[in-house]
PDB file of C-alpha atoms in Angstrom:
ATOM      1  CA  UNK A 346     115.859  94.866 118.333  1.00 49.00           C
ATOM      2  CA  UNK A 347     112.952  93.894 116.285  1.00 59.00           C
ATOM      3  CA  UNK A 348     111.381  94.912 113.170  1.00 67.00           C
ATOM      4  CA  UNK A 349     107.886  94.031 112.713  1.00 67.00           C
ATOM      5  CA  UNK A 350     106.756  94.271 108.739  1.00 63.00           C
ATOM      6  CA  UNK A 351     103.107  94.096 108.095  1.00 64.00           C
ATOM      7  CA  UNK A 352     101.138  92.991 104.936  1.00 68.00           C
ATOM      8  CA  UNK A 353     101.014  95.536 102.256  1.00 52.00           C
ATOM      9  CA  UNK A 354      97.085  94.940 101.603  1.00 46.00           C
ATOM     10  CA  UNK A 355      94.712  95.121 104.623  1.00 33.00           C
ATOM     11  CA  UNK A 356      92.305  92.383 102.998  1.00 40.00           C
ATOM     12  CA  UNK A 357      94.762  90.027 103.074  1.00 41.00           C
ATOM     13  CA  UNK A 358      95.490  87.434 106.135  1.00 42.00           C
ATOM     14  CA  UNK A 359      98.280  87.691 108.588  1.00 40.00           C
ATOM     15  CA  UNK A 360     100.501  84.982 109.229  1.00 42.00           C
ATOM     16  CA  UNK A 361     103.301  85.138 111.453  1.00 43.00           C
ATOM     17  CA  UNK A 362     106.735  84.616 109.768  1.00 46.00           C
ATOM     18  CA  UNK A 363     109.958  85.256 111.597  1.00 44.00           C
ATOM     19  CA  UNK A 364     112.401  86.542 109.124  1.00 39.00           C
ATOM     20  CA  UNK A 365     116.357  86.321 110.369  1.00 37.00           C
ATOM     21  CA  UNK A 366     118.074  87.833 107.683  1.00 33.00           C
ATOM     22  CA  UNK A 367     120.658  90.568 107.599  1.00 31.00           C
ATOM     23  CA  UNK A 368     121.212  93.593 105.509  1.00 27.00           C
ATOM     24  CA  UNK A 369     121.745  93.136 101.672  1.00 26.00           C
ATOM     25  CA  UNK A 370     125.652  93.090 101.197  1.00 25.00           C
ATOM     26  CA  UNK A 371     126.350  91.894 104.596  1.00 29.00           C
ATOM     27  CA  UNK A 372     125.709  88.625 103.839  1.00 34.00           C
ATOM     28  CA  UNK A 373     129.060  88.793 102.081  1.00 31.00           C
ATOM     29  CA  UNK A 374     131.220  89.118 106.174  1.00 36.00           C
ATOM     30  CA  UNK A 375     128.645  87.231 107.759  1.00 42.00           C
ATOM     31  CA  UNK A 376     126.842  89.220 110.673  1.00 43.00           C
ATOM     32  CA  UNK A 377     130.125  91.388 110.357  1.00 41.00           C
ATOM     33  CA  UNK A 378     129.726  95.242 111.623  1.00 38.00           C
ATOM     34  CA  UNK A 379     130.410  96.665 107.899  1.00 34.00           C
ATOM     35  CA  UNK A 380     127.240  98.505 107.356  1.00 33.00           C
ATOM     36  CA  UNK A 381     124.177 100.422 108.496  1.00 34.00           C
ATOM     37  CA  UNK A 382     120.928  97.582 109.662  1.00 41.00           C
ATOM     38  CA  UNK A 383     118.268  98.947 107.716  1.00 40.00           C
ATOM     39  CA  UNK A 384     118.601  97.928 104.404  1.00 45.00           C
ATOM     40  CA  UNK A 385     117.151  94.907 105.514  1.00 54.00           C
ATOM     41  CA  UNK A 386     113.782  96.423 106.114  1.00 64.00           C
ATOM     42  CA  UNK A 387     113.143  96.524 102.410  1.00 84.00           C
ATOM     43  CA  UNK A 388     113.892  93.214 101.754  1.00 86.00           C
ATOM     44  CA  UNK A 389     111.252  92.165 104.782  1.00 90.00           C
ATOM     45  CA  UNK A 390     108.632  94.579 103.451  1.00 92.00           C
ATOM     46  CA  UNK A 391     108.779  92.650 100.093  1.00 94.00           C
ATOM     47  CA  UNK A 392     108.666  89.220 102.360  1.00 95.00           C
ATOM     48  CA  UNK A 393     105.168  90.448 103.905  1.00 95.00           C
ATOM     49  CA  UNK A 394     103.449  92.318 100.648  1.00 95.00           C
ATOM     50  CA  UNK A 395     104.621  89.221  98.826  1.00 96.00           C
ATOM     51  CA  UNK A 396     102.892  86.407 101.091  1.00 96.00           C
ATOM     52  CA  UNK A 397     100.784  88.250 103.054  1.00 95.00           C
ATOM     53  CA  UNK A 398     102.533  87.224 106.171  1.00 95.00           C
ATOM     54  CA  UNK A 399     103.200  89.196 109.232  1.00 95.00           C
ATOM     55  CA  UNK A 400     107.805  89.224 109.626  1.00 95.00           C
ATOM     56  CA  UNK A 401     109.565  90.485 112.437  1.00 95.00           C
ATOM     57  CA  UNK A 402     113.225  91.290 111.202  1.00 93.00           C
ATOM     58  CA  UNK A 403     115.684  90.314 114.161  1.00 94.00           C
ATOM     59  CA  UNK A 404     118.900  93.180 114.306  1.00 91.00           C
ATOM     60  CA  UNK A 405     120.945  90.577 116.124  1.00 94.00           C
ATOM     61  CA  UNK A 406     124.346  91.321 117.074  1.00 96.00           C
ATOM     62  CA  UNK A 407     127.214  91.165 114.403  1.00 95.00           C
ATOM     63  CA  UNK A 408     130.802  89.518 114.555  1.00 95.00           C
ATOM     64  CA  UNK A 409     133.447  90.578 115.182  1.00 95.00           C
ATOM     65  CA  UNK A 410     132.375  92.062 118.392  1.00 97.00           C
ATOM     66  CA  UNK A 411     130.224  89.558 119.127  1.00 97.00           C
ATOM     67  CA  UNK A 412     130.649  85.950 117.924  1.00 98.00           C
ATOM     68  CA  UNK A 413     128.615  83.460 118.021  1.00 98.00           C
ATOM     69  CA  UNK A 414     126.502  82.553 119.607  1.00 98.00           C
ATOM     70  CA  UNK A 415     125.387  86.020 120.241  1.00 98.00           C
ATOM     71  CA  UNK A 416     123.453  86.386 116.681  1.00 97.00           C
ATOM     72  CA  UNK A 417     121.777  83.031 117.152  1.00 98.00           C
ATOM     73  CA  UNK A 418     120.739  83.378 120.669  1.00 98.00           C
ATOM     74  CA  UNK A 419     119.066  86.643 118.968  1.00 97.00           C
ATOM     75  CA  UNK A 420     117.251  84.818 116.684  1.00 97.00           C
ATOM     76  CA  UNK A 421     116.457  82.638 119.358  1.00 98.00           C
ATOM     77  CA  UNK A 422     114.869  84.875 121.682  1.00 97.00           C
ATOM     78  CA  UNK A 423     112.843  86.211 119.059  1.00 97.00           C
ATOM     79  CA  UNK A 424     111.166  83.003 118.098  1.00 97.00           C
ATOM     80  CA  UNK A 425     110.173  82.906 121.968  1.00 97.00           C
ATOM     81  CA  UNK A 426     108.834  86.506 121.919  1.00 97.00           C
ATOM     82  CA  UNK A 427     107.177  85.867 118.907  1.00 97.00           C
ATOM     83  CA  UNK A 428     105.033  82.904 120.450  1.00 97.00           C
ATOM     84  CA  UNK A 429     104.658  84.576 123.567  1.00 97.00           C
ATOM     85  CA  UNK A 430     103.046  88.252 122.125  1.00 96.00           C
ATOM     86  CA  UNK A 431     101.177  86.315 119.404  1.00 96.00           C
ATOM     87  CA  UNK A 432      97.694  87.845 120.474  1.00 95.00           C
ATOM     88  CA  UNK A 433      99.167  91.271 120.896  1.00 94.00           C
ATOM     89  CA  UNK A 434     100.728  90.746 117.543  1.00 93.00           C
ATOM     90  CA  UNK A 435      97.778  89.700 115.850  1.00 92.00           C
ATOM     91  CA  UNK A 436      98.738  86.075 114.934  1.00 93.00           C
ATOM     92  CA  UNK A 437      98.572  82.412 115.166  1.00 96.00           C
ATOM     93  CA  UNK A 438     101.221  80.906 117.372  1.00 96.00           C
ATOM     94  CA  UNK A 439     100.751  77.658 115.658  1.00 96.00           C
ATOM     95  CA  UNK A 440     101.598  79.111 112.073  1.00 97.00           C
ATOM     96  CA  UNK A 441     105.055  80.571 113.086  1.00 98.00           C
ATOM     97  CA  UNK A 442     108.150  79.797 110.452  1.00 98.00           C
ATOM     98  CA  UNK A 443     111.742  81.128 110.819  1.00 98.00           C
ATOM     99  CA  UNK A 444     114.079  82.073 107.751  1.00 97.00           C
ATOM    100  CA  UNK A 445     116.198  84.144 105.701  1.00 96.00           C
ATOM    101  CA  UNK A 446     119.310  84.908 103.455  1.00 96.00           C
ATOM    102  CA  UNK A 447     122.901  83.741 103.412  1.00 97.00           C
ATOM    103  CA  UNK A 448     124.045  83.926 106.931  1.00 97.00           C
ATOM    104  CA  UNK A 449     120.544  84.760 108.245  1.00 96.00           C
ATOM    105  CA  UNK A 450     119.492  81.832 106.417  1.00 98.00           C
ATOM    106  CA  UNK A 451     121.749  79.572 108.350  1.00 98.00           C
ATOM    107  CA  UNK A 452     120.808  80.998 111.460  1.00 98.00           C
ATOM    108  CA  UNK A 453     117.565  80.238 110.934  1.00 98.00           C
ATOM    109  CA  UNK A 454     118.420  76.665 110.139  1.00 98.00           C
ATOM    110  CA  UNK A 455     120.226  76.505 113.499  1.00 98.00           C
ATOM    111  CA  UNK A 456     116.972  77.873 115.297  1.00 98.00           C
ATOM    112  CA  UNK A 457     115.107  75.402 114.065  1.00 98.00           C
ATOM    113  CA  UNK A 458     117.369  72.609 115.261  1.00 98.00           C
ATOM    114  CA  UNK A 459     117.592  74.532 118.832  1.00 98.00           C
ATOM    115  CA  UNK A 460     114.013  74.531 118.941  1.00 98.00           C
ATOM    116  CA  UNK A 461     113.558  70.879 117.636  1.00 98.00           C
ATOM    117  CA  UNK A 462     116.355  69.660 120.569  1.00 98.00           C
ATOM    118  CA  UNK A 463     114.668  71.910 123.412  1.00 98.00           C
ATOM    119  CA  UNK A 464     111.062  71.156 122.726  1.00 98.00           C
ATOM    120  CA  UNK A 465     110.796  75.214 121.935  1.00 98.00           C
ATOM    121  CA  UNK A 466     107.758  76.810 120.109  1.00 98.00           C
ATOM    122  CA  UNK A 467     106.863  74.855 117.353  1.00 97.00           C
ATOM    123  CA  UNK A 468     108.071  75.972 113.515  1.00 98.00           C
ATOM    124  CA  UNK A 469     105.531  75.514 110.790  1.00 98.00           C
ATOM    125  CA  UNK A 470     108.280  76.044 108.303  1.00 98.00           C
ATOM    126  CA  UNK A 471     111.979  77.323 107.089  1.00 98.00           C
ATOM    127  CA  UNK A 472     112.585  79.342 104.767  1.00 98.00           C
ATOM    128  CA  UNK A 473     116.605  78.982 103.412  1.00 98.00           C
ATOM    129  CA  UNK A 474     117.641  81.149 101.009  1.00 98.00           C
ATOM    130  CA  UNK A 475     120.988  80.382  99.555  1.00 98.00           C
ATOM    131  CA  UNK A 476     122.085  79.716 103.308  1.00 98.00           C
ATOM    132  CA  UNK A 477     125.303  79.534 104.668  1.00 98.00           C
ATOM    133  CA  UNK A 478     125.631  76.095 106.473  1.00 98.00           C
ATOM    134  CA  UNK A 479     128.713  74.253 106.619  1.00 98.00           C
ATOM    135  CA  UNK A 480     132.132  76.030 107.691  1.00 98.00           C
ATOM    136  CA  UNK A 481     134.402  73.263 106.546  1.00 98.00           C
ATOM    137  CA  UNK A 482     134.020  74.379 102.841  1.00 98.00           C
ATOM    138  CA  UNK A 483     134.530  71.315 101.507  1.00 98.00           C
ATOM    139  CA  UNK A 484     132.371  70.861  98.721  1.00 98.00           C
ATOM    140  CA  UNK A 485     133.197  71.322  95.261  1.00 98.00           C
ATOM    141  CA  UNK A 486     131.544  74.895  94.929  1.00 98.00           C
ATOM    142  CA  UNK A 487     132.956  75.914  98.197  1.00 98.00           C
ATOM    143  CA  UNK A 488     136.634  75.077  96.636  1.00 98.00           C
ATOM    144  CA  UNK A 489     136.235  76.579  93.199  1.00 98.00           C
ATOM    145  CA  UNK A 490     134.546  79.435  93.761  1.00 98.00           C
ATOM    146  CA  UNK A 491     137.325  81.842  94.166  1.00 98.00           C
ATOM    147  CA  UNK A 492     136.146  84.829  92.195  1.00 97.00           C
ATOM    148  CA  UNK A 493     132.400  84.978  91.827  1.00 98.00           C
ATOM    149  CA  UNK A 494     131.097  88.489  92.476  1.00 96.00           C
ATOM    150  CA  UNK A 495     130.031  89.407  95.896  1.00 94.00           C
ATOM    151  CA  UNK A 496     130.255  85.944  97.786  1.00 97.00           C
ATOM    152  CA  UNK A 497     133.594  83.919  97.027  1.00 98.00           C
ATOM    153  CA  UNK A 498     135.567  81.175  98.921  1.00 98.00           C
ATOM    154  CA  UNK A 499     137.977  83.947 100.746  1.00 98.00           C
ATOM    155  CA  UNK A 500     134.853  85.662 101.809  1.00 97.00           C
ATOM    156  CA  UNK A 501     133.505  83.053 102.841  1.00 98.00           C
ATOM    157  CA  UNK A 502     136.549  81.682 105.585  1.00 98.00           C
ATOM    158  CA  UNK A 503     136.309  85.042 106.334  1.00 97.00           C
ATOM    159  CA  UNK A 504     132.624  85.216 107.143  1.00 97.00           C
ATOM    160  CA  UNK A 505     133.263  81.318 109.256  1.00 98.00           C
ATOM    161  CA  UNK A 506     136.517  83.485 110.538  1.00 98.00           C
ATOM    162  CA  UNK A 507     134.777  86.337 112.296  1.00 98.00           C
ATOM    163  CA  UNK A 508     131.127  84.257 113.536  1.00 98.00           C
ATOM    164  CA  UNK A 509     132.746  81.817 115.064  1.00 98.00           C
ATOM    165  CA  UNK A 510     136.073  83.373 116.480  1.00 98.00           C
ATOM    166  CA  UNK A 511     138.182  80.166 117.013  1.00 97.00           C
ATOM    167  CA  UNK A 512     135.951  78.150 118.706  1.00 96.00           C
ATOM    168  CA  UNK A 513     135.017  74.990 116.998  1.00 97.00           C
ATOM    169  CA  UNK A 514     131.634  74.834 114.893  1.00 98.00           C
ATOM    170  CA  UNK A 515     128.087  73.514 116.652  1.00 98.00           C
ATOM    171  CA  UNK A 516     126.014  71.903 114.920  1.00 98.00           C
ATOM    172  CA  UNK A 517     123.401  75.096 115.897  1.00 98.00           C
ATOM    173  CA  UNK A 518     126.555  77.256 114.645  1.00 98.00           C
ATOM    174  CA  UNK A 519     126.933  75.059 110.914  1.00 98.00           C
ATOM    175  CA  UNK A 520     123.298  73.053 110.394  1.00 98.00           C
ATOM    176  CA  UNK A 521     125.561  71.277 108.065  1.00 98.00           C
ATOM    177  CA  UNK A 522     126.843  69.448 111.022  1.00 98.00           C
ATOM    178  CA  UNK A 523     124.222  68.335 112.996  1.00 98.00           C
ATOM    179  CA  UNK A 524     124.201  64.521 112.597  1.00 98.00           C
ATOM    180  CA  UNK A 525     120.575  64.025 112.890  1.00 98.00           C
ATOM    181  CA  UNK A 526     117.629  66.522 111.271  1.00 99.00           C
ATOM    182  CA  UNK A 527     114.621  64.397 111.500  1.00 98.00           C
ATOM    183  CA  UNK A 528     111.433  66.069 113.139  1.00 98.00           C
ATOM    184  CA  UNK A 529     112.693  69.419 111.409  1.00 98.00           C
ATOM    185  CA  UNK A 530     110.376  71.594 109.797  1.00 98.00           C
ATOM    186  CA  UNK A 531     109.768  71.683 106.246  1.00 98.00           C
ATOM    187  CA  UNK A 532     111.774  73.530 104.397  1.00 98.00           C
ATOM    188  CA  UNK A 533     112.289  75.689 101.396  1.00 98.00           C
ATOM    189  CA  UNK A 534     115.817  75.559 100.204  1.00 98.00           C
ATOM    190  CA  UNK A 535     117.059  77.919  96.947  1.00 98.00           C
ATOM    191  CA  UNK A 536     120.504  78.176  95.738  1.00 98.00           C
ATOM    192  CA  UNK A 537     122.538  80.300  93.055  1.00 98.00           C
ATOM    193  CA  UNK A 538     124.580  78.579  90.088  1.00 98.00           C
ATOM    194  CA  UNK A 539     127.528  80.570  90.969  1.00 98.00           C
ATOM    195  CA  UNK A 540     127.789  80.493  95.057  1.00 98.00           C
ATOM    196  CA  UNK A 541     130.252  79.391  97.153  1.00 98.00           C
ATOM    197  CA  UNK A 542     127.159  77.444  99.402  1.00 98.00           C
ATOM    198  CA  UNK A 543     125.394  76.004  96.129  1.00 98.00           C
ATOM    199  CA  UNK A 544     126.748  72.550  97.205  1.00 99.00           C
ATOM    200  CA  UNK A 545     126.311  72.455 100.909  1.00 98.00           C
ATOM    201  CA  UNK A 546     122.627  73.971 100.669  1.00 99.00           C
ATOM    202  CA  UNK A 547     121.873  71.180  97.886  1.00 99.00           C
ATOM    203  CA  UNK A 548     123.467  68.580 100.317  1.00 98.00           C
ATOM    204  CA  UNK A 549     121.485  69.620 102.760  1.00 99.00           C
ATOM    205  CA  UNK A 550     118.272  69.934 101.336  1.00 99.00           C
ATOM    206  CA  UNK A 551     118.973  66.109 100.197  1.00 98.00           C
ATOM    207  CA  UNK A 552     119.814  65.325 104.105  1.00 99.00           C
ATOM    208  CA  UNK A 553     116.495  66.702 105.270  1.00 99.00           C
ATOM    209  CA  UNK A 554     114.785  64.558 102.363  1.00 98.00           C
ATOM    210  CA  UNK A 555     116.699  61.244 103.305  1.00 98.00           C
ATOM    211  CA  UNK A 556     115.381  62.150 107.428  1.00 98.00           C
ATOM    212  CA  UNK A 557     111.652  62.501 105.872  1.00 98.00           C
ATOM    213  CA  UNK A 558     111.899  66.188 106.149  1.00 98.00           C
ATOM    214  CA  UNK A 559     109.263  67.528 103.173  1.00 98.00           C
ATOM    215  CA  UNK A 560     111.483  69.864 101.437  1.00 98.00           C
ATOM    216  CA  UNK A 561     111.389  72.379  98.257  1.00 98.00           C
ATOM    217  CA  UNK A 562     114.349  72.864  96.371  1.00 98.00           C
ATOM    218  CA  UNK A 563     114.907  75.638  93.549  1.00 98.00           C
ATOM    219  CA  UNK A 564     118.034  75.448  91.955  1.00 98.00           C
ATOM    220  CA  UNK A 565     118.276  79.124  89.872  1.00 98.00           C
ATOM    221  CA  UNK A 566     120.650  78.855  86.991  1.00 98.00           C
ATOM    222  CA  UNK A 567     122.876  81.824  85.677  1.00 98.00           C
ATOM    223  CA  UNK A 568     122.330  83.301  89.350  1.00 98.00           C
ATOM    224  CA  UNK A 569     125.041  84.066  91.731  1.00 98.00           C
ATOM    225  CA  UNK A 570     124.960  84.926  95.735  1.00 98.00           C
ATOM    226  CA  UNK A 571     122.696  87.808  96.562  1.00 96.00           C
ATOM    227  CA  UNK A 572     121.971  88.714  92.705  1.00 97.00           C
ATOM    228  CA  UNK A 573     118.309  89.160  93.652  1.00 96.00           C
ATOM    229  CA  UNK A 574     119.461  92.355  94.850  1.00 95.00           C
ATOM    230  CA  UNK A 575     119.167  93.439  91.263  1.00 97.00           C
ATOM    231  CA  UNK A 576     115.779  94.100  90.911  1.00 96.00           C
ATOM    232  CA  UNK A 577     115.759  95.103  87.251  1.00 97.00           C
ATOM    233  CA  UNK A 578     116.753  90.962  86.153  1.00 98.00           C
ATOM    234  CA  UNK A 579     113.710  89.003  85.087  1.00 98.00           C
ATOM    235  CA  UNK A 580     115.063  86.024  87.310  1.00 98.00           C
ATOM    236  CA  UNK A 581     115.499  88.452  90.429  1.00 98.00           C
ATOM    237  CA  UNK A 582     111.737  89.401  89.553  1.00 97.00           C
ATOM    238  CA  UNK A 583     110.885  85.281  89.746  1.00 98.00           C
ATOM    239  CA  UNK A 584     113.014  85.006  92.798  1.00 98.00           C
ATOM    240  CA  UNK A 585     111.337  87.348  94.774  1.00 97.00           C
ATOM    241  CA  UNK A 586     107.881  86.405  94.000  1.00 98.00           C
ATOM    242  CA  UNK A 587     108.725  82.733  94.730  1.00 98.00           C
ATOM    243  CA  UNK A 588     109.784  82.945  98.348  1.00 98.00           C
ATOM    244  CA  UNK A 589     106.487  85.010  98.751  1.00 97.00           C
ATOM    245  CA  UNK A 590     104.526  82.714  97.107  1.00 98.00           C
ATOM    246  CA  UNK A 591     106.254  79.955  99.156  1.00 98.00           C
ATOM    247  CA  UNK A 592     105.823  81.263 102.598  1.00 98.00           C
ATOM    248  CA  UNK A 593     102.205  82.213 101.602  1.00 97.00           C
ATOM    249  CA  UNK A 594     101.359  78.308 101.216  1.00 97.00           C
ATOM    250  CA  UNK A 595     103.403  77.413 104.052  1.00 98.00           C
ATOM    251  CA  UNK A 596     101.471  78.578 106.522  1.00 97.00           C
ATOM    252  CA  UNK A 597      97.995  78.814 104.739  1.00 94.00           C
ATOM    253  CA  UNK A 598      95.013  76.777 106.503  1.00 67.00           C
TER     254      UNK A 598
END
């Protein structure tokens, strides 16, 4: 199913923007069946008032029930319908970017290497919020996070648990992975202070730089995973309007 989340103002130009992300909270089982889809829709609505962009939410299918690589060959399809209806839809095929939060976020990372490896339609740009990459936890945050609030190291082997099922990790499955990530779009890549993925999204981010991927990175101190969610914080507030901001120059001109 697909969600398709206009600009707020009617002046303003439409970009295309696919937007994988999943419901605020469910980040925390990764694409785990704990809770009702739409509370994503807000978070997409901001996405397009914000930047002005046209997102499609995908409601891919959720672990347990369906592993991977059911939620990523979701995604997938999407960013192939998306290209395919972009004169229905009002768009430019050639400014298309794929993104999201936490698990969605990784997803999207994994799209983008699909598409890169099958010659797919072309990404302008990835957005990676805080993404969930690498299901080897091995990093230092990974380890030592054992108690932050929402998003800690047990729910996080949980999360790996349930998408992947006992089948070993893909590089399309954990970006984190992949050996090579040259010819990758550029990327945005933000992580919290206090987040099990802080050091595997800054890794990464640094991988894409050393394979001449152009990448912004926003490290936001005194955050934790998902703490944009609360909307009254002043940094939330800066949060927000950032990843509009950034997918508004992404995919301007």
């Amino acid at each position: 199913m697909r969600c398709l989340h206009q600009p707020a103002r009617a002046d303003q130009d439409a970009d295309p923007v696919q937007r994988n992300r999943r419901p605020y909270g469910g980040h925390a089982q990764r694409q785990v069946r704990d809770e009702p889809q739409q509370p994503q829709r807000p978070w997409a609505s901001r996405l397009a008032a914000g930047s002005g962009a046209v997102v499609i939410s995908v409601a891919y299918r959720l672990a347990p029930e369906n592993p991977f690589p059911a939620a990523f060959d979701d995604a997938y399809a999407v960013l192939h319908w998306t290209a395919e209806h972009a004169a229905e839809l009002g768009i430019d095929p050639g400014r298309i970017a794929v993104g999201g939060h936490s698990a969605g976020a990784g997803i999207a990372a994994g799209v983008a290497l699909r598409a890169r490896d099958e010659q797919g339609p072309a990404i302008r740009f990835q957005l990676l919020n805080q993404p969930s990459l690498d299901d080897r936890q091995e990093t230092w945050s990974a380890q030592n996070f054992t108690d932050t609030p929402w998003f800690n190291r047990a729910r996080a082997t949980s999360a790996w648990g349930h998408y992947l099922d006992g089948t070993p990790a893909t590089p399309y499955a954990a970006p984190a992975r992949a050996t090579d990530l040259s010819g990758l779009p550029p990327a945005y890549v933000a992580s919290a202070e206090f987040c099990p993925n802080r050091d595997e999204d800054l890794a990464y981010a640094l991988r894409l730089l050393r394979s001449g991927v152009s990448v912004e990175l926003h490290q936001w101190p005194g955050t934790f995973h998902g703490s944009h969610a609360i909307l009254s914080a002043e940094v939330s507030q800066r949060q927000i309007a950032e990843l509009g901001d950034v997918v508004r120059r992404a995919l301007a001109g």
